[in-house]
Amino acid sequence: MRRSRSAVLGMALALALGGGLGGTALGPPASAASAVAAQRSVPASMVVEQAGDDAILQHYEQLGGSASFLGTPVGSAYDVAGGRAQDYTGGTIYFSAGTGAYEVHGAIRGRYLELGGPAGFLGFPLTDETSTPGAAGRHNNFAGGAIYFSAGTGAYEVHGAIRGHYLELGGPAGFLGFPLTDETSTPGAAGRHNNFAGGAIYFSAGTGAYEVHGAIRGRYLELGGPAGFLGFPLTDETSTPGAAGRYNNFAGGAIYFSAGTGAYEVHGAIRGHYLELGGPAGFLGFPLTDETSTPGAAGRHNNFAGGAIYFSAGTGAYEVHGAIRGHYLELGGPAGVLGFPVTDETGTPDGVGRFNHFSGTNAGSSIYWSPATGAHEVYGAIRAQWVALGWERSRLGYPISGEYSITGGRRNDFQHGSILWHAASGRIEVIYTSVPSALLGVDLERIPTTQKVVALTFDAGANDAALRSILATLAAHGVPGTFFLTGDWVNQFPSNPALIYNAGHRIGNHSMTHPDFTTLTDAQIAAEISSAQRTIEAAGGDPRPFFRFPFGARDSRTIADVNAAGYAAVRWTVDTLGWQGTMNGTRGPSFIVQRVLASAQPGEIVLMHLGSNPDDGSTLDAAALPEVISQLRAAGYGFVTLDAALG
């Protein structure tokens, strides 16, 4: 009776490994003893070889034998590491006891042999070459991986963790498509990767296997791929929650992409703060740049669709956006006077505006914004004074200008005044420009107060005789004064205003040419006031909001004109009449002292004059001033500038 190859294989294995055809309970018949002995003398390797050859033959016949794509045998079956193989004109069938018999042919076989065949890391095949579901290509699975082929890509292997993730993502039918490379070590980094038609999968022992594709992958490779600072991916490309875009996280940062912005990386402290602010779904939106060094300053930044985040080792990472950022960049950004931000943009306590604080110099710096004023910077000593007054909730309100140069110093303007810094003295001068309603329509004759204070005021219009004597007396007694200057006097003595304000005194407007205002038109009055104001400002001071009528000549119309120009009209409680001189020797300093003391009262405004009498050259006010101060103090009075009248 002729036995089939499978039957012969079974008998051979049973005889080689099990000790015979019968069970262990019965021995072989005596007539068969010699045959059994002969079978037992066959080496086990020959039995396995025969089994492999039979399995190969059986699979060959299942595939159609010589009529199949494999064609006719080429030579005999032969040993390969761990199994057997048989070549055919159209391919090879490989066999191992652990995998069975499967064919490999064409480009896949070529690649398989290049990778070492069964002796390589792929080992023996687990499938015949098979069409890839959902994709126009072919593949073989092997014990150690797979080889995929398409006409457009060729044949490449994928194995291990990368293959596992590749299959999770749909294999060739997924967005990655067919491989373009075998798994390869990543240059400069301890890991592996496969490139695919639609992207790549990267693997390291510390991160696992994840894909990167499209514009994000392009940017990733530009930045050095796994060997760059980003390192290996920690996620596949993923949609950004709450925003129309995509991202990959990497060991060293992330790359974000949207159709409108492109693909850019964000990492380190900047990325940490970006995520705190909502990432792409926050007000900053998607990045517009990679992290970049800040020109002219030791730090880094990323620009985003909605602003920027700046970082330095000394300040940390903070965002700047909108109108504040626009002004910040106009001022030079981190390389400018403001330095790096030390806060995000924040709402002001009054609920109206916004601000960023910056590292700056000279006591810090800020930019403040409100709908009514726009964005303006405040820094240094001027900012310190504004802070001391109460920021935007002070009487000054929000800044309406940045800091700018004036003669002898610097200045910021605010909604209701200005702060001036005088370089020669280091003095900070606060100017309030708003006129309280109680001072409208009046020519103020005393400060409205119950406190025992006196305001010493000095008019200047003729010459500057005794100015230095008066300033020396005020300094010696620590008394402030208010000086009303005409524009013509400032033009005649251009260095004198600096002497006055650097000594800590207040300046007021006394008109340009000292005319009688009651004889002028409204337009002429406005011109007199504005010309004097510009002249005094050009000298580095600011007379607002105090105005004194020349000769004291005024009426309701002229007072209204002064108010319309932003000034409060200030008269006096007592005129010392020192400007009249000695009156042929009948008056001396004591006359001045008596007049002032006779009118002493809370809020007294004393009118004195600079300059000498044109007839006798006397300067009685300067001569009387030390005694005036001493006797007023003895009577319990203190001294203020006219700013006390503003409340």
Tab-separated table of C-alpha atoms in Angstrom, residues 161-166 168-169 175-176 192-194 196 199-213 217 220 226 231-238 248-251:
chain	number	residue	atom	x	y	z
A	161	ALA	CA	7.405	48.629	18.414
A	162	ILE	CA	7.387	50.728	15.265
A	163	ARG	CA	5.501	48.028	13.381
A	164	GLY	CA	3.082	47.624	16.270
A	165	HIS	CA	2.230	51.307	16.177
A	166	TYR	CA	2.171	51.295	12.383
A	168	GLU	CA	-2.453	50.570	15.130
A	169	LEU	CA	-2.488	53.510	12.725
A	175	PHE	CA	-2.381	57.920	6.442
A	176	LEU	CA	1.239	56.795	6.698
A	192	ARG	CA	15.121	53.960	15.601
A	193	HIS	CA	12.741	55.115	12.904
A	194	ASN	CA	10.946	54.177	9.696
A	196	PHE	CA	6.710	56.173	5.299
A	199	GLY	CA	5.329	60.460	7.541
A	200	ALA	CA	7.561	58.611	9.963
A	201	ILE	CA	7.458	56.630	13.161
A	202	TYR	CA	10.202	57.216	15.704
A	203	PHE	CA	11.104	54.968	18.620
A	204	SER	CA	13.350	55.154	21.644
A	205	ALA	CA	13.395	52.989	24.735
A	206	GLY	CA	12.416	55.935	26.888
A	207	THR	CA	9.567	57.267	24.753
A	208	GLY	CA	8.047	54.449	22.772
A	209	ALA	CA	6.954	54.605	19.149
A	210	TYR	CA	5.003	57.543	17.725
A	211	GLU	CA	4.392	58.961	14.294
A	212	VAL	CA	5.190	62.409	12.936
A	213	HIS	CA	3.958	63.540	9.546
A	217	ARG	CA	7.435	66.420	10.473
A	220	TYR	CA	10.830	68.566	13.075
A	226	PRO	CA	15.393	63.136	17.241
A	231	GLY	CA	14.247	64.657	20.895
A	232	PHE	CA	11.835	61.777	20.216
A	233	PRO	CA	8.052	62.207	19.906
A	234	LEU	CA	5.830	61.520	22.908
A	235	THR	CA	2.556	61.570	20.972
A	236	ASP	CA	1.239	61.009	17.497
A	237	GLU	CA	0.082	64.084	15.637
A	238	THR	CA	-3.121	65.075	17.416
A	248	ASN	CA	3.005	66.638	18.311
A	249	ASN	CA	4.554	66.587	21.757
A	250	PHE	CA	8.225	65.690	21.937
A	251	ALA	CA	10.583	64.959	24.796
